[in-house]
mmCIF file of C-alpha atoms in Angstrom:
data_model
loop_
_atom_site.group_PDB
_atom_site.id
_atom_site.type_symbol
_atom_site.label_atom_id
_atom_site.label_comp_id
_atom_site.label_asym_id
_atom_site.label_seq_id
_atom_site.Cartn_x
_atom_site.Cartn_y
_atom_site.Cartn_z
ATOM 1 C CA ALA A 1240 -40.836 -82.661 30.084
ATOM 2 C CA ASN A 1241 -41.699 -85.146 32.822
ATOM 3 C CA CYS A 1242 -41.968 -82.610 35.127
ATOM 4 C CA PRO A 1243 -43.449 -79.388 34.177
ATOM 5 C CA GLY A 1244 -43.511 -78.176 37.715
ATOM 6 C CA LEU A 1245 -40.043 -78.072 37.895
ATOM 7 C CA VAL A 1246 -39.490 -76.010 34.308
ATOM 8 C CA VAL A 1247 -42.223 -73.389 35.672
ATOM 9 C CA PHE A 1248 -39.895 -73.052 39.162
ATOM 10 C CA GLN A 1249 -36.943 -72.816 37.136
ATOM 11 C CA ILE A 1250 -38.423 -69.856 35.057
ATOM 12 C CA VAL A 1251 -39.958 -68.254 38.216
ATOM 13 C CA PHE A 1252 -36.739 -68.841 40.302
ATOM 14 C CA VAL A 1253 -34.448 -66.991 37.548
ATOM 15 C CA MET A 1254 -37.185 -64.084 37.145
ATOM 16 C CA CYS A 1255 -36.971 -63.605 40.817
ATOM 17 C CA LEU A 1256 -33.000 -63.559 40.596
ATOM 18 C CA SER A 1257 -33.315 -61.058 37.989
ATOM 19 C CA GLY A 1258 -35.752 -58.720 39.554
ATOM 20 C CA PHE A 1259 -33.456 -58.748 42.638
ATOM 21 C CA PHE A 1260 -30.678 -57.628 40.390
ATOM 22 C CA GLU A 1261 -32.323 -54.911 38.601
ATOM 23 C CA THR A 1262 -33.999 -53.643 42.015
ATOM 24 C CA GLY A 1263 -30.309 -53.578 43.469
ATOM 25 C CA GLU A 1264 -28.627 -52.059 40.933
ATOM 26 C CA HIS A 1265 -31.147 -49.014 40.904
ATOM 27 C CA SER A 1266 -30.834 -48.563 44.957
ATOM 28 C CA MET A 1267 -26.915 -48.618 44.441
ATOM 29 C CA ARG A 1268 -27.605 -45.838 41.307
ATOM 30 C CA HIS A 1269 -30.184 -43.817 43.799
ATOM 31 C CA TRP A 1270 -27.486 -43.904 46.822
ATOM 32 C CA LEU A 1271 -24.486 -42.963 44.767
ATOM 33 C CA GLU A 1272 -26.484 -39.635 43.054
ATOM 34 C CA HIS A 1273 -27.919 -39.105 46.651
ATOM 35 C CA ALA A 1274 -24.506 -39.194 47.720
ATOM 36 C CA GLY A 1275 -22.208 -37.484 45.038
ATOM 37 C CA ASP A 1276 -20.299 -39.688 44.146
ATOM 38 C CA GLU A 1277 -19.464 -39.569 40.645
ATOM 39 C CA VAL A 1278 -16.289 -42.092 41.336
ATOM 40 C CA GLY A 1279 -18.700 -44.653 42.401
ATOM 41 C CA GLY A 1280 -21.489 -44.143 39.518
ATOM 42 C CA LYS A 1281 -18.466 -44.749 36.907
ATOM 43 C CA ILE A 1282 -17.489 -47.769 38.679
ATOM 44 C CA LEU A 1283 -21.151 -49.090 38.848
ATOM 45 C CA ASP A 1284 -21.046 -48.229 34.870
ATOM 46 C CA GLY A 1285 -18.044 -50.156 34.035
ATOM 47 C CA LEU A 1286 -18.662 -53.024 36.307
ATOM 48 C CA PHE A 1287 -22.184 -53.519 34.435
ATOM 49 C CA LYS A 1288 -20.628 -53.051 30.667
ATOM 50 C CA GLU A 1289 -18.178 -56.046 32.010
ATOM 51 C CA PHE A 1290 -21.331 -57.842 32.966
ATOM 52 C CA THR A 1291 -22.896 -57.242 29.654
ATOM 53 C CA GLY A 1292 -19.827 -58.222 27.761
ATOM 54 C CA MET A 1293 -19.398 -61.917 29.703
ATOM 55 C CA GLY A 1294 -22.919 -62.898 29.953
ATOM 56 C CA PHE A 1295 -22.634 -62.736 26.146
ATOM 57 C CA LEU A 1296 -19.973 -65.090 25.975
ATOM 58 C CA SER A 1297 -21.732 -67.296 28.673
ATOM 59 C CA LEU A 1298 -24.759 -67.520 26.173
ATOM 60 C CA LEU A 1299 -22.555 -67.975 23.346
ATOM 61 C CA LEU A 1300 -21.227 -71.098 25.295
ATOM 62 C CA PHE A 1301 -24.291 -72.097 26.057
ATOM 63 C CA ILE A 1302 -25.687 -72.166 22.788
ATOM 64 C CA GLY A 1303 -22.381 -74.280 21.338
ATOM 65 C CA ILE A 1304 -23.107 -76.499 23.960
ATOM 66 C CA GLN A 1305 -26.843 -77.440 23.482
ATOM 67 C CA SER A 1306 -26.691 -77.423 19.615
ATOM 68 C CA GLY A 1307 -24.498 -79.613 19.126
ATOM 69 C CA VAL A 1308 -21.513 -77.894 17.621
ATOM 70 C CA VAL A 1309 -19.428 -78.796 20.181
ATOM 71 C CA ASP A 1310 -19.938 -82.479 19.858
ATOM 72 C CA ARG A 1311 -20.000 -81.843 15.879
ATOM 73 C CA THR A 1312 -16.130 -79.979 16.645
ATOM 74 C CA ALA A 1313 -15.143 -82.795 19.025
ATOM 75 C CA MET A 1314 -15.834 -85.681 16.031
ATOM 76 C CA TRP A 1315 -14.014 -83.721 13.360
ATOM 77 C CA LEU A 1316 -11.333 -83.292 15.419
ATOM 78 C CA GLY A 1317 -11.215 -86.724 15.413
ATOM 79 C CA MET A 1318 -12.707 -88.088 18.495
ATOM 80 C CA GLN A 1319 -14.849 -91.107 18.735
ATOM 81 C CA GLU A 1320 -18.489 -91.357 19.486
ATOM 82 C CA GLU A 1321 -17.976 -93.811 21.900
ATOM 83 C CA HIS A 1322 -15.591 -91.801 23.967
ATOM 84 C CA GLU A 1323 -16.845 -89.262 26.453
ATOM 85 C CA ASN A 1324 -16.733 -86.067 25.032
ATOM 86 C CA PRO A 1325 -14.445 -83.605 26.821
ATOM 87 C CA VAL A 1326 -14.753 -80.773 25.201
ATOM 88 C CA SER A 1327 -18.277 -80.039 26.070
ATOM 89 C CA GLU A 1328 -17.027 -80.488 29.520
ATOM 90 C CA THR A 1329 -14.451 -77.886 29.093
ATOM 91 C CA PHE A 1330 -16.811 -75.639 27.423
ATOM 92 C CA GLU A 1331 -19.015 -76.091 30.658
ATOM 93 C CA MET A 1332 -15.616 -75.407 33.137
ATOM 94 C CA VAL A 1333 -15.214 -72.231 31.259
ATOM 95 C CA HIS A 1334 -19.157 -71.278 31.275
ATOM 96 C CA ILE A 1335 -18.289 -71.735 35.101
ATOM 97 C CA MET A 1336 -15.574 -69.766 35.124
ATOM 98 C CA ILE A 1337 -16.870 -67.075 33.685
ATOM 99 C CA PHE A 1338 -19.594 -66.794 36.416
ATOM 100 C CA MET A 1339 -16.721 -67.148 39.163
ATOM 101 C CA LEU A 1340 -14.984 -64.178 37.602
ATOM 102 C CA LEU A 1341 -17.979 -62.200 37.661
ATOM 103 C CA VAL A 1342 -18.376 -62.816 41.276
ATOM 104 C CA VAL A 1343 -14.686 -61.860 42.032
ATOM 105 C CA MET A 1344 -15.357 -58.509 39.545
ATOM 106 C CA LEU A 1345 -18.141 -57.579 41.931
ATOM 107 C CA ILE A 1346 -16.074 -58.322 45.318
ATOM 108 C CA GLN A 1347 -13.354 -56.565 44.077
ATOM 109 C CA ALA A 1348 -15.547 -53.560 42.780
ATOM 110 C CA THR A 1349 -17.093 -53.249 46.142
ATOM 111 C CA PHE A 1350 -13.719 -53.326 47.962
ATOM 112 C CA ILE A 1351 -12.287 -50.456 45.485
ATOM 113 C CA LEU A 1352 -15.069 -48.373 45.763
ATOM 114 C CA GLN A 1353 -15.072 -48.068 49.697
ATOM 115 C CA ILE A 1354 -10.859 -47.767 49.480
ATOM 116 C CA SER A 1355 -11.966 -45.054 46.967
ATOM 117 C CA ARG A 1356 -14.186 -43.238 49.075
ATOM 118 C CA GLY A 1357 -12.184 -43.183 52.261
ATOM 119 C CA ILE A 1358 -9.140 -42.095 50.207
ATOM 120 C CA ALA A 1359 -11.350 -39.076 48.912
ATOM 121 C CA GLN A 1360 -13.042 -38.501 52.150
ATOM 122 C CA HIS A 1361 -9.040 -37.824 53.630
ATOM 123 C CA TRP A 1362 -8.555 -35.747 50.253
ATOM 124 C CA GLN A 1363 -11.221 -33.742 51.684
ATOM 125 C CA GLU A 1364 -10.192 -33.295 55.428
ATOM 126 C CA TYR A 1365 -6.866 -32.105 53.789
ATOM 127 C CA GLU A 1366 -8.391 -29.702 51.613
ATOM 128 C CA ASP A 1367 -10.436 -28.096 54.943
ATOM 129 C CA THR A 1368 -7.555 -28.099 57.490
ATOM 130 C CA ARG A 1369 -6.719 -24.885 58.681
ATOM 131 C CA ALA A 1370 -3.071 -23.727 58.722
ATOM 132 C CA PHE A 1371 -3.221 -21.842 62.370
ATOM 133 C CA GLY A 1372 -5.870 -21.893 64.751
ATOM 134 C CA LEU A 1373 -6.409 -23.239 68.530
ATOM 135 C CA PRO A 1374 -8.590 -26.136 67.168
ATOM 136 C CA MET A 1375 -6.813 -29.511 67.463
ATOM 137 C CA SER A 1376 -7.349 -30.470 63.940
ATOM 138 C CA SER A 1377 -5.957 -27.167 62.322
ATOM 139 C CA LEU A 1378 -2.300 -27.815 61.176
ATOM 140 C CA GLU A 1379 -0.710 -25.890 64.097
ATOM 141 C CA SER A 1380 -2.214 -27.319 66.710
ATOM 142 C CA GLN A 1381 -0.928 -30.879 64.767
ATOM 143 C CA PHE A 1382 2.772 -29.444 64.822
ATOM 144 C CA VAL A 1383 2.399 -28.611 68.539
ATOM 145 C CA ASN A 1384 1.030 -32.362 69.341
ATOM 146 C CA TYR A 1385 3.768 -33.903 67.468
ATOM 147 C CA GLY A 1386 6.521 -32.175 68.947
ATOM 148 C CA PHE A 1387 7.640 -29.644 66.283
ATOM 149 C CA LEU A 1388 6.861 -26.754 67.504
ATOM 150 C CA MET A 1389 5.538 -25.123 70.852
ATOM 151 C CA ARG A 1390 3.394 -22.623 71.949
ATOM 152 C CA GLU A 1391 4.879 -20.170 74.621
ATOM 153 C CA PRO A 1392 3.416 -17.054 76.261
ATOM 154 C CA ASP A 1393 4.004 -13.451 74.805
ATOM 155 C CA CYS A 1394 1.989 -10.555 75.690
ATOM 156 C CA ASN A 1395 3.370 -8.639 72.691
ATOM 157 C CA ALA A 1396 2.374 -10.888 70.502
ATOM 158 C CA PRO A 1397 -0.624 -10.701 68.273
ATOM 159 C CA ARG A 1398 -2.133 -13.462 69.538
ATOM 160 C CA GLU A 1399 -0.634 -13.341 72.790
ATOM 161 C CA MET A 1400 1.778 -16.746 72.178
ATOM 162 C CA ASP A 1401 4.348 -17.291 69.477
ATOM 163 C CA LEU A 1402 5.274 -20.536 68.239
ATOM 164 C CA VAL A 1403 8.779 -21.940 68.996
ATOM 165 C CA LEU A 1404 10.543 -24.570 66.956
ATOM 166 C CA LYS A 1405 11.258 -27.599 68.909
ATOM 167 C CA GLN A 1406 12.712 -29.829 66.053
ATOM 168 C CA PRO A 1407 12.830 -29.745 62.564
ATOM 169 C CA PHE A 1408 10.415 -31.052 60.278
ATOM 170 C CA THR A 1409 12.481 -33.285 57.581
ATOM 171 C CA TYR A 1410 11.274 -36.185 55.084
ATOM 172 C CA GLY A 1411 13.875 -38.607 56.319
ATOM 173 C CA SER A 1412 17.667 -38.911 55.136
ATOM 174 C CA THR A 1413 17.162 -42.657 54.317
ATOM 175 C CA TRP A 1414 14.279 -45.240 52.499
ATOM 176 C CA TRP A 1415 13.602 -46.403 56.360
ATOM 177 C CA GLU A 1416 12.918 -43.088 57.732
ATOM 178 C CA ARG A 1417 10.933 -42.057 54.590
ATOM 179 C CA PHE A 1418 8.750 -44.971 55.341
ATOM 180 C CA GLU A 1419 8.239 -44.575 58.542
ATOM 181 C CA LYS A 1420 7.632 -40.817 58.348
ATOM 182 C CA ARG A 1421 4.714 -42.231 55.760
ATOM 183 C CA LEU A 1422 2.807 -43.232 58.553
ATOM 184 C CA CYS A 1423 2.605 -40.218 60.107
ATOM 185 C CA PRO A 1424 -0.378 -38.240 59.533
ATOM 186 C CA VAL A 1425 1.170 -34.707 59.879
ATOM 187 C CA HIS A 1426 3.804 -35.582 57.111
ATOM 188 C CA ALA A 1427 0.639 -37.260 55.008
ATOM 189 C CA LEU A 1428 -0.949 -33.994 55.291
ATOM 190 C CA VAL A 1429 2.426 -31.831 54.563
ATOM 191 C CA LYS A 1430 2.977 -33.702 51.591
ATOM 192 C CA TRP A 1431 -0.537 -32.937 50.214
ATOM 193 C CA ARG A 1432 -0.202 -29.414 51.005
ATOM 194 C CA ALA A 1433 3.073 -29.037 49.411
ATOM 195 C CA PHE A 1434 1.817 -30.936 45.935
ATOM 196 C CA ARG A 1435 -1.375 -28.840 46.315
ATOM 197 C CA HIS A 1436 0.931 -25.737 46.307
ATOM 198 C CA GLU A 1437 3.394 -26.455 43.915
ATOM 199 C CA PHE A 1438 -0.146 -27.902 41.424
ATOM 200 C CA LEU A 1439 -1.493 -24.463 41.829
ATOM 201 C CA PHE A 1440 0.792 -22.365 42.261
ATOM 202 C CA GLY A 1441 3.974 -23.804 40.626
ATOM 203 C CA ARG A 1442 7.721 -23.181 42.463
ATOM 204 C CA ASP A 1443 10.646 -21.049 41.761
ATOM 205 C CA ASN A 1444 8.458 -18.391 39.941
ATOM 206 C CA GLU A 1445 7.377 -21.015 37.118
ATOM 207 C CA GLY A 1446 3.944 -20.585 37.533
ATOM 208 C CA GLY A 1447 1.149 -23.318 38.283
ATOM 209 C CA ARG A 1448 -0.773 -25.533 35.695
ATOM 210 C CA VAL A 1449 -4.032 -23.674 36.098
ATOM 211 C CA PRO A 1450 -4.922 -20.063 35.149
ATOM 212 C CA SER A 1451 -6.957 -19.204 38.602
ATOM 213 C CA PRO A 1452 -5.698 -20.799 41.593
ATOM 214 C CA HIS A 1453 -7.803 -19.554 43.532
ATOM 215 C CA LEU A 1454 -11.371 -20.781 41.223
ATOM 216 C CA PHE A 1455 -9.667 -24.243 41.118
ATOM 217 C CA ASN A 1456 -10.955 -26.762 43.537
ATOM 218 C CA PHE A 1457 -7.704 -29.326 43.660
ATOM 219 C CA ASN A 1458 -9.603 -31.951 45.593
ATOM 220 C CA ASP A 1459 -12.691 -32.317 42.916
ATOM 221 C CA TYR A 1460 -9.636 -32.900 40.460
ATOM 222 C CA LEU A 1461 -7.828 -35.326 42.612
ATOM 223 C CA LYS A 1462 -11.125 -37.661 42.774
ATOM 224 C CA PHE A 1463 -11.814 -36.983 38.867
ATOM 225 C CA CYS A 1464 -8.205 -38.391 38.411
ATOM 226 C CA LEU A 1465 -8.716 -41.092 40.811
ATOM 227 C CA GLY A 1466 -12.217 -42.451 38.883
ATOM 228 C CA HIS A 1467 -9.900 -42.850 36.070
ATOM 229 C CA THR A 1468 -7.779 -44.954 37.571
ATOM 230 C CA VAL A 1469 -10.298 -47.018 39.440
ATOM 231 C CA LEU A 1470 -12.173 -47.564 36.161
ATOM 232 C CA GLY A 1471 -8.922 -49.161 35.235
ATOM 233 C CA LEU A 1472 -8.732 -51.703 37.290
ATOM 234 C CA VAL A 1473 -12.694 -52.490 37.256
ATOM 235 C CA GLN A 1474 -12.293 -53.240 33.349
ATOM 236 C CA VAL A 1475 -10.476 -56.107 32.581
ATOM 237 C CA SER A 1476 -11.541 -56.127 28.758
#
């Protein structure tokens, strides 16, 4: 009341922050829709759902402090009026902790979104990898580069070359060997292709999990499952 200009400045400042926040949200949604990232859109929806819930908690704490309910509760608990009220200070600390939790959630969701997009991109590269061929991205060329296969000229072969085994491809007999092989890109690709083949076509004549494997997009299915997993990490309620 003693400084109305300060009150007006605070109101304008809060309105500007709110407008900036809304503009950022709409820009992010437009960018995710343009990129076709359904996982990112679900993460954003879950994140703002948590923001809304925590905003109501902060509002209730603010009303409780400003209305004097907290002070009357402290007196009801036996606290004397001349002493400083620790309950009010505790509520204010909780208010600050809620705000810090929102900031942490925002940072966490940003990192999770980037990681999930990188994982989905790797899966798409695995899906598009050719089995045979001379391009460096083909599975055949990767086996040759890592020393599992060797190309030898053969005039009688359909491609005028034969693929000769140089060393067997194994997954490791000990946990340390399996851990080292997890860092090898060709091992990760082969395991992904093996999981895909078993999911679509099954093994030991048992049949796969889908009725029409040739019409099923395994990469989109994994992205859908990844979206639900990521939402579980973002939501804290």
